[in-house]
């Protein structure tokens, strides 16, 4: 137990801000300390009060809750800081996992530290680390990248930036939505090549927990073969040097080659290139636009 927490009355908590990890699926993953802190706090600041209330009801915890999420943080943080300065004990939770990790919590922690308020981590489940330790990829050197941009162009640029700046062998960890996973795998394949190793950790700690491990091409084919792609997903990739542009001709050069050799029009050539590179036609078209924008 941290010194300050221990030195205070064991029935209560020391004043301060407690960032509490909560389960990412399996309720058994809550820690004894998390339960004690949630029970003894004066207030729990939640990403979504209804979601947290279910957890609290399950464990018979009656601590009052208040919402604190990205849309009301601007107003809520000063209120919570004022309460903390009065000596309150405030717990912060997100819907699942560790607050502050692709979830609200960071700004409140920053503000509390600025005001000299004691901030206590109460460690608990986290999807990124759970996926990493069971991935079979390098756990000694990894980079947590959170969610990629939703827009295709920005996502591709971010991946290119990561590919250029990450040491070979580093494990990159992303959170990804099931409806975007194939597009993201397509982008990764275009950058790192079809043989690059990826792992998809799906529904961690839940009944349908699953790991898909293998070269990008195989993992993407497995997912494509499914009727529906669903569940919460964490995607990991073993960084290696990006495919050299010389190893893969530009889209416009390949179109020209297909026009010359097979007399294809641009539309048919795009379709062929999509098939050759395991990308969708819209992805190839977007890449062509990016190339044209660069020249
Ligand atoms: N704060 C959380 C943590 O510590 O892991 C992450 C919150 S983030 C908003 C939610 C994303 O985490 C999901 O979209 C998914 O990518 C990943 N995730 C959460 N739970 C997961 C699970 N049970 N299995 C796999 N990935 C999960």
CSV table of C-alpha atoms and ligand atoms in Angstrom, one decimal:
chain,number,residue,atom,x,y,z
A,1,UNK,CA,0.0,0.0,0.0
A,2,UNK,CA,1.5,3.4,-0.8
A,3,UNK,CA,2.7,5.2,2.3
A,4,UNK,CA,0.2,7.9,2.4
A,5,UNK,CA,-2.7,5.6,1.8
A,6,UNK,CA,-1.4,3.3,4.6
A,7,UNK,CA,-0.7,6.1,7.1
A,8,UNK,CA,-4.2,7.4,6.9
A,9,UNK,CA,-7.1,5.8,8.7
A,10,UNK,CA,-7.4,2.3,7.3
A,11,UNK,CA,-11.2,2.6,7.1
A,12,UNK,CA,-10.9,5.6,4.8
A,13,UNK,CA,-8.6,6.7,2.0
A,14,UNK,CA,-6.0,9.5,2.0
A,15,UNK,CA,-7.3,12.5,0.1
A,16,UNK,CA,-6.3,12.5,-3.6
A,17,UNK,CA,-7.2,11.4,-7.0
A,18,UNK,CA,-7.3,7.6,-7.7
A,19,UNK,CA,-7.1,6.3,-11.3
A,20,UNK,CA,-8.7,2.9,-11.0
A,21,UNK,CA,-8.5,0.1,-13.6
A,22,UNK,CA,-11.7,-1.8,-14.2
A,23,UNK,CA,-12.4,-5.1,-16.1
A,24,UNK,CA,-12.2,-5.2,-19.9
A,25,UNK,CA,-14.6,-8.1,-20.0
A,26,UNK,CA,-14.2,-10.5,-17.2
A,27,UNK,CA,-15.5,-9.0,-13.9
A,28,UNK,CA,-13.2,-11.3,-11.9
A,29,UNK,CA,-10.3,-9.1,-13.1
A,30,UNK,CA,-11.2,-6.3,-10.7
A,31,UNK,CA,-8.6,-6.0,-8.0
A,32,UNK,CA,-9.3,-6.1,-4.2
A,33,UNK,CA,-7.7,-2.7,-4.0
A,34,UNK,CA,-9.8,-1.3,-6.8
A,35,UNK,CA,-12.9,-2.5,-4.9
A,36,UNK,CA,-11.7,-0.9,-1.6
A,37,UNK,CA,-10.9,2.4,-3.3
A,38,UNK,CA,-14.2,2.5,-5.2
A,39,UNK,CA,-16.1,1.7,-2.0
A,40,UNK,CA,-14.2,4.3,0.2
A,41,UNK,CA,-13.9,7.2,-2.3
A,42,UNK,CA,-16.2,10.2,-1.7
A,43,UNK,CA,-17.1,10.3,-5.4
A,44,UNK,CA,-16.4,8.3,-8.6
A,45,UNK,CA,-15.9,10.3,-11.8
A,46,UNK,CA,-17.0,8.0,-14.7
A,47,UNK,CA,-16.7,8.1,-18.4
A,48,UNK,CA,-20.3,6.8,-18.5
A,49,UNK,CA,-22.2,6.7,-15.3
A,50,UNK,CA,-24.7,4.0,-16.5
A,51,UNK,CA,-21.8,1.7,-17.5
A,52,UNK,CA,-20.0,2.1,-14.2
A,53,UNK,CA,-23.2,1.8,-12.2
A,54,UNK,CA,-23.6,-1.7,-13.6
A,55,UNK,CA,-20.1,-2.6,-12.2
A,56,UNK,CA,-20.8,-0.9,-8.9
A,57,UNK,CA,-24.2,-2.7,-8.5
A,58,UNK,CA,-22.5,-6.0,-9.2
A,59,UNK,CA,-20.1,-5.4,-6.3
A,60,UNK,CA,-22.7,-3.8,-4.1
A,61,UNK,CA,-20.8,-0.4,-4.0
A,62,UNK,CA,-22.9,2.7,-3.3
A,63,UNK,CA,-20.4,5.5,-3.8
A,64,UNK,CA,-22.0,8.5,-5.6
A,65,UNK,CA,-21.0,8.9,-9.3
A,66,UNK,CA,-20.5,11.9,-11.6
A,67,UNK,CA,-19.8,11.9,-15.3
A,68,UNK,CA,-16.4,13.1,-16.6
A,69,UNK,CA,-15.8,12.5,-20.3
A,70,UNK,CA,-14.3,14.2,-23.3
A,71,UNK,CA,-17.4,16.3,-23.9
A,72,UNK,CA,-17.8,17.8,-20.4
A,73,UNK,CA,-14.2,17.6,-19.1
A,74,UNK,CA,-13.7,21.4,-19.6
A,75,UNK,CA,-16.4,22.2,-17.0
A,76,UNK,CA,-16.0,19.1,-14.8
A,77,UNK,CA,-12.2,19.2,-14.2
A,78,UNK,CA,-12.3,22.5,-12.4
A,79,UNK,CA,-15.2,21.2,-10.2
A,80,UNK,CA,-13.3,18.0,-9.4
A,81,UNK,CA,-10.1,19.9,-8.7
A,82,UNK,CA,-11.9,22.2,-6.3
A,83,UNK,CA,-13.3,19.2,-4.5
A,84,UNK,CA,-9.9,17.6,-4.3
A,85,UNK,CA,-8.4,20.8,-2.9
A,86,UNK,CA,-11.0,20.6,-0.2
A,87,UNK,CA,-9.6,17.2,0.7
A,88,UNK,CA,-11.9,14.8,-1.1
A,89,UNK,CA,-11.0,11.3,-2.3
A,90,UNK,CA,-12.0,11.0,-5.9
A,91,UNK,CA,-11.8,7.8,-7.9
A,92,UNK,CA,-11.7,8.0,-11.7
A,93,UNK,CA,-12.8,5.1,-13.9
A,94,UNK,CA,-13.4,4.7,-17.6
A,95,UNK,CA,-15.9,2.2,-19.2
A,96,UNK,CA,-13.3,-0.5,-19.2
A,97,UNK,CA,-9.6,-0.9,-18.5
A,98,UNK,CA,-7.2,1.8,-17.3
A,99,UNK,CA,-8.4,5.4,-17.4
A,100,UNK,CA,-6.2,7.7,-19.4
A,101,UNK,CA,-5.4,4.9,-22.0
A,102,UNK,CA,-7.4,5.9,-25.1
A,103,UNK,CA,-9.9,7.0,-22.5
A,104,UNK,CA,-10.6,10.1,-20.3
A,105,UNK,CA,-8.3,10.6,-17.3
A,106,UNK,CA,-5.2,12.2,-18.6
A,107,UNK,CA,-6.3,15.8,-18.4
A,108,UNK,CA,-7.7,15.4,-14.9
A,109,UNK,CA,-4.5,13.8,-13.7
A,110,UNK,CA,-2.5,16.6,-15.3
A,111,UNK,CA,-4.7,19.3,-13.7
A,112,UNK,CA,-4.4,17.5,-10.3
A,113,UNK,CA,-0.6,17.3,-10.5
A,114,UNK,CA,-0.5,21.0,-11.4
A,115,UNK,CA,-2.4,21.8,-8.3
A,116,UNK,CA,-0.1,19.7,-6.1
A,117,UNK,CA,-2.8,17.1,-5.5
A,118,UNK,CA,-1.6,13.5,-4.8
A,119,UNK,CA,-2.5,11.1,-7.7
A,120,UNK,CA,-2.6,7.4,-7.1
A,121,UNK,CA,-2.6,4.8,-9.8
A,122,UNK,CA,-4.7,1.7,-8.9
A,123,UNK,CA,-3.5,-0.7,-11.6
A,124,UNK,CA,-6.0,-3.0,-13.3
A,125,UNK,CA,-6.8,-4.6,-16.7
A,126,UNK,CA,-5.6,-3.0,-19.9
A,127,UNK,CA,-6.3,-4.4,-23.4
A,128,UNK,CA,-3.0,-3.3,-24.9
A,129,UNK,CA,-0.8,-5.0,-22.4
A,130,UNK,CA,-3.0,-8.1,-22.1
A,131,UNK,CA,-2.9,-8.5,-25.9
A,132,UNK,CA,0.9,-7.9,-25.9
A,133,UNK,CA,1.9,-10.5,-23.3
A,134,UNK,CA,0.0,-13.2,-25.1
A,135,UNK,CA,0.8,-12.2,-28.6
A,136,UNK,CA,4.1,-14.0,-29.0
A,137,UNK,CA,5.6,-10.8,-30.3
A,138,UNK,CA,8.4,-8.8,-28.7
A,139,UNK,CA,7.4,-7.6,-25.3
A,140,UNK,CA,10.7,-5.9,-24.5
A,141,UNK,CA,10.3,-3.1,-26.9
A,142,UNK,CA,6.8,-2.0,-27.9
A,143,UNK,CA,5.0,1.2,-28.8
A,144,UNK,CA,1.4,1.8,-27.9
A,145,UNK,CA,-0.2,3.8,-30.7
A,146,UNK,CA,-3.9,3.8,-29.6
A,147,UNK,CA,-6.5,4.4,-32.2
A,148,UNK,CA,-5.4,5.3,-35.8
A,149,UNK,CA,-7.2,8.2,-37.5
A,150,UNK,CA,-10.6,7.1,-38.9
A,151,UNK,CA,-10.0,8.9,-42.3
A,152,UNK,CA,-8.1,6.7,-44.8
A,153,UNK,CA,-5.6,9.3,-45.9
A,154,UNK,CA,-4.7,10.4,-42.3
A,155,UNK,CA,-4.5,6.8,-41.2
A,156,UNK,CA,-2.1,5.9,-44.1
A,157,UNK,CA,0.1,8.9,-43.3
A,158,UNK,CA,0.2,8.0,-39.6
A,159,UNK,CA,1.3,4.4,-40.5
A,160,UNK,CA,3.9,5.7,-42.9
A,161,UNK,CA,5.2,8.0,-40.2
A,162,UNK,CA,5.4,5.0,-37.7
A,163,UNK,CA,7.0,2.8,-40.3
A,164,UNK,CA,9.7,5.4,-41.0
A,165,UNK,CA,10.4,6.1,-37.3
A,166,UNK,CA,10.2,2.7,-35.5
A,167,UNK,CA,13.1,0.4,-34.9
A,168,UNK,CA,12.9,-3.0,-36.5
A,169,UNK,CA,11.4,-5.7,-34.2
A,170,UNK,CA,9.4,-3.2,-32.1
A,171,UNK,CA,5.8,-4.3,-31.5
A,172,UNK,CA,3.3,-1.6,-32.4
A,173,UNK,CA,0.0,-1.9,-30.6
A,174,UNK,CA,-3.2,-0.4,-31.9
A,175,UNK,CA,-6.8,-0.3,-30.8
A,176,UNK,CA,-9.1,-0.8,-33.8
A,177,UNK,CA,-12.8,-1.0,-34.6
A,178,UNK,CA,-14.1,-4.2,-36.2
A,179,UNK,CA,-15.6,-2.3,-39.2
A,180,UNK,CA,-12.2,-0.8,-40.0
A,181,UNK,CA,-9.9,-3.7,-39.3
A,182,UNK,CA,-9.7,-4.9,-42.9
A,183,UNK,CA,-8.9,-1.4,-44.3
A,184,UNK,CA,-6.2,-1.0,-41.6
A,185,UNK,CA,-4.7,-4.4,-42.4
A,186,UNK,CA,-4.7,-3.4,-46.1
A,187,UNK,CA,-2.8,-0.2,-45.3
A,188,UNK,CA,-0.3,-2.1,-43.2
A,189,UNK,CA,0.2,-4.6,-45.9
A,190,UNK,CA,0.9,-1.9,-48.4
A,191,UNK,CA,3.5,-0.4,-46.1
A,192,UNK,CA,5.2,-3.4,-44.5
A,193,UNK,CA,4.4,-6.1,-47.1
A,194,UNK,CA,2.1,-9.1,-47.0
A,195,UNK,CA,4.4,-11.3,-44.9
A,196,UNK,CA,4.7,-8.9,-41.9
A,197,UNK,CA,3.6,-10.6,-38.7
A,198,UNK,CA,0.5,-9.4,-37.0
A,199,UNK,CA,-1.7,-10.5,-34.1
A,200,UNK,CA,-5.3,-9.7,-33.6
A,201,UNK,CA,-6.4,-10.1,-30.0
A,202,UNK,CA,-10.2,-10.2,-30.0
A,203,UNK,CA,-12.6,-10.2,-27.0
A,204,UNK,CA,-9.9,-10.5,-24.4
A,205,UNK,CA,-10.9,-12.0,-21.1
A,206,UNK,CA,-14.4,-12.7,-22.5
A,207,UNK,CA,-16.1,-16.0,-23.5
A,208,UNK,CA,-15.1,-15.7,-27.1
A,209,UNK,CA,-11.5,-14.6,-26.6
A,210,UNK,CA,-9.5,-15.3,-29.7
A,211,UNK,CA,-6.0,-14.6,-31.0
A,212,UNK,CA,-5.3,-14.5,-34.8
A,213,UNK,CA,-1.6,-14.7,-35.4
A,214,UNK,CA,0.3,-14.8,-38.7
A,215,UNK,CA,1.4,-12.9,-41.8
A,216,UNK,CA,-0.9,-9.9,-42.5
A,217,UNK,CA,-2.2,-11.6,-45.7
A,218,UNK,CA,-3.3,-14.8,-43.9
A,219,UNK,CA,-4.9,-13.0,-40.9
A,220,UNK,CA,-6.8,-10.6,-43.3
A,221,UNK,CA,-7.9,-13.6,-45.4
A,222,UNK,CA,-9.2,-15.4,-42.2
A,223,UNK,CA,-11.2,-12.3,-41.3
A,224,UNK,CA,-12.5,-11.8,-44.8
A,225,UNK,CA,-13.8,-15.3,-44.9
A,226,UNK,CA,-16.1,-14.6,-41.9
A,227,UNK,CA,-19.7,-13.7,-42.3
A,228,UNK,CA,-19.3,-10.9,-39.7
A,229,UNK,CA,-16.3,-9.3,-38.1
A,230,UNK,CA,-17.2,-8.3,-34.6
A,231,UNK,CA,-15.9,-7.9,-31.1
A,232,UNK,CA,-13.4,-5.6,-29.5
A,233,UNK,CA,-10.0,-5.8,-31.1
A,234,UNK,CA,-6.4,-5.0,-30.3
A,235,UNK,CA,-4.0,-5.2,-33.3
A,236,UNK,CA,-0.3,-5.7,-33.0
A,237,UNK,CA,2.3,-5.7,-35.7
A,238,UNK,CA,6.0,-6.5,-35.7
A,239,UNK,CA,7.7,-3.4,-37.2
A,240,UNK,CA,10.2,-4.0,-39.8
A,241,UNK,CA,11.7,-1.8,-42.5
A,242,UNK,CA,8.9,-0.5,-44.7
A,243,UNK,CA,8.7,-2.0,-48.2
A,244,UNK,CA,11.0,0.0,-50.4
A,245,UNK,CA,9.1,1.9,-53.0
A,246,UNK,CA,11.5,0.3,-55.5
A,247,UNK,CA,10.2,-3.1,-54.4
A,248,UNK,CA,6.7,-2.1,-55.3
A,249,UNK,CA,6.2,0.1,-58.4
A,250,UNK,CA,4.0,3.2,-58.0
A,251,UNK,CA,0.4,2.8,-58.9
A,252,UNK,CA,0.7,5.1,-61.9
A,253,UNK,CA,3.7,3.2,-63.2
A,254,UNK,CA,1.9,-0.1,-62.8
A,255,UNK,CA,-1.2,1.4,-64.6
A,256,UNK,CA,1.0,2.5,-67.5
A,257,UNK,CA,2.6,-0.9,-67.6
A,258,UNK,CA,-0.7,-2.7,-67.7
A,259,UNK,CA,-2.0,-0.2,-70.4
A,260,UNK,CA,1.0,-1.0,-72.5
A,261,UNK,CA,1.3,-4.7,-72.0
A,262,UNK,CA,-2.4,-5.7,-71.8
A,263,UNK,CA,-4.2,-2.7,-73.3
A,264,UNK,CA,-6.2,-2.3,-70.1
A,265,UNK,CA,-8.0,1.0,-69.5
A,266,UNK,CA,-7.4,2.8,-66.2
A,267,UNK,CA,-10.4,1.3,-64.4
A,268,UNK,CA,-9.5,-2.2,-65.4
A,269,UNK,CA,-5.9,-1.6,-64.4
A,270,UNK,CA,-6.9,-0.3,-61.0
A,271,UNK,CA,-9.0,-3.4,-60.5
A,272,UNK,CA,-6.1,-5.6,-61.4
A,273,UNK,CA,-3.7,-3.8,-59.1
A,274,UNK,CA,-6.1,-4.1,-56.3
A,275,UNK,CA,-6.1,-7.8,-56.8
A,276,UNK,CA,-2.3,-8.0,-57.1
A,277,UNK,CA,-1.8,-6.1,-53.9
A,278,UNK,CA,-4.6,-7.5,-51.8
A,279,UNK,CA,-6.2,-4.0,-51.5
A,280,UNK,CA,-9.6,-2.7,-52.3
A,281,UNK,CA,-10.1,-0.7,-55.5
A,282,UNK,CA,-10.9,2.4,-53.4
A,283,UNK,CA,-7.6,1.9,-51.5
A,284,UNK,CA,-5.7,1.7,-54.8
A,285,UNK,CA,-7.5,4.7,-56.1
A,286,UNK,CA,-6.7,6.7,-52.9
A,287,UNK,CA,-3.1,5.8,-53.2
A,288,UNK,CA,-3.1,6.9,-56.9
A,289,UNK,CA,-4.5,10.3,-55.8
A,290,UNK,CA,-1.9,10.6,-53.1
A,291,UNK,CA,0.9,9.8,-55.7
A,292,UNK,CA,-0.6,12.4,-58.0
A,293,UNK,CA,-0.8,14.9,-55.2
A,294,UNK,CA,2.9,14.3,-54.4
A,295,UNK,CA,4.1,14.8,-58.0
B,1,LIG,N1,-8.8,2.1,-21.4
B,1,LIG,C1,-8.9,0.9,-22.1
B,1,LIG,C2,-7.7,0.0,-21.7
B,1,LIG,O1,-7.0,0.3,-20.8
B,1,LIG,O2,-7.4,-1.0,-22.5
B,1,LIG,C3,-9.0,1.0,-23.6
B,1,LIG,C4,-10.2,1.8,-24.0
B,1,LIG,S1,-10.4,2.1,-25.7
B,1,LIG,C5,-11.7,3.3,-25.7
B,1,LIG,C6,-11.3,0.7,-26.2
B,1,LIG,C7,-10.5,-0.2,-27.2
B,1,LIG,O3,-9.7,-1.0,-26.5
B,1,LIG,C8,-11.4,-1.1,-28.0
B,1,LIG,O4,-12.0,-0.4,-29.2
B,1,LIG,C9,-10.5,-2.2,-28.4
B,1,LIG,O5,-9.7,-1.8,-29.5
B,1,LIG,C10,-9.6,-2.3,-27.2
B,1,LIG,N2,-10.2,-3.3,-26.2
B,1,LIG,C11,-11.0,-3.0,-25.1
B,1,LIG,N3,-11.4,-4.1,-24.6
B,1,LIG,C12,-10.9,-5.1,-25.3
B,1,LIG,C13,-11.0,-6.6,-25.3
B,1,LIG,N4,-11.7,-7.1,-24.3
B,1,LIG,N5,-10.3,-7.3,-26.2
B,1,LIG,C14,-9.6,-6.7,-27.2
B,1,LIG,N6,-9.5,-5.4,-27.3
B,1,LIG,C15,-10.1,-4.6,-26.4
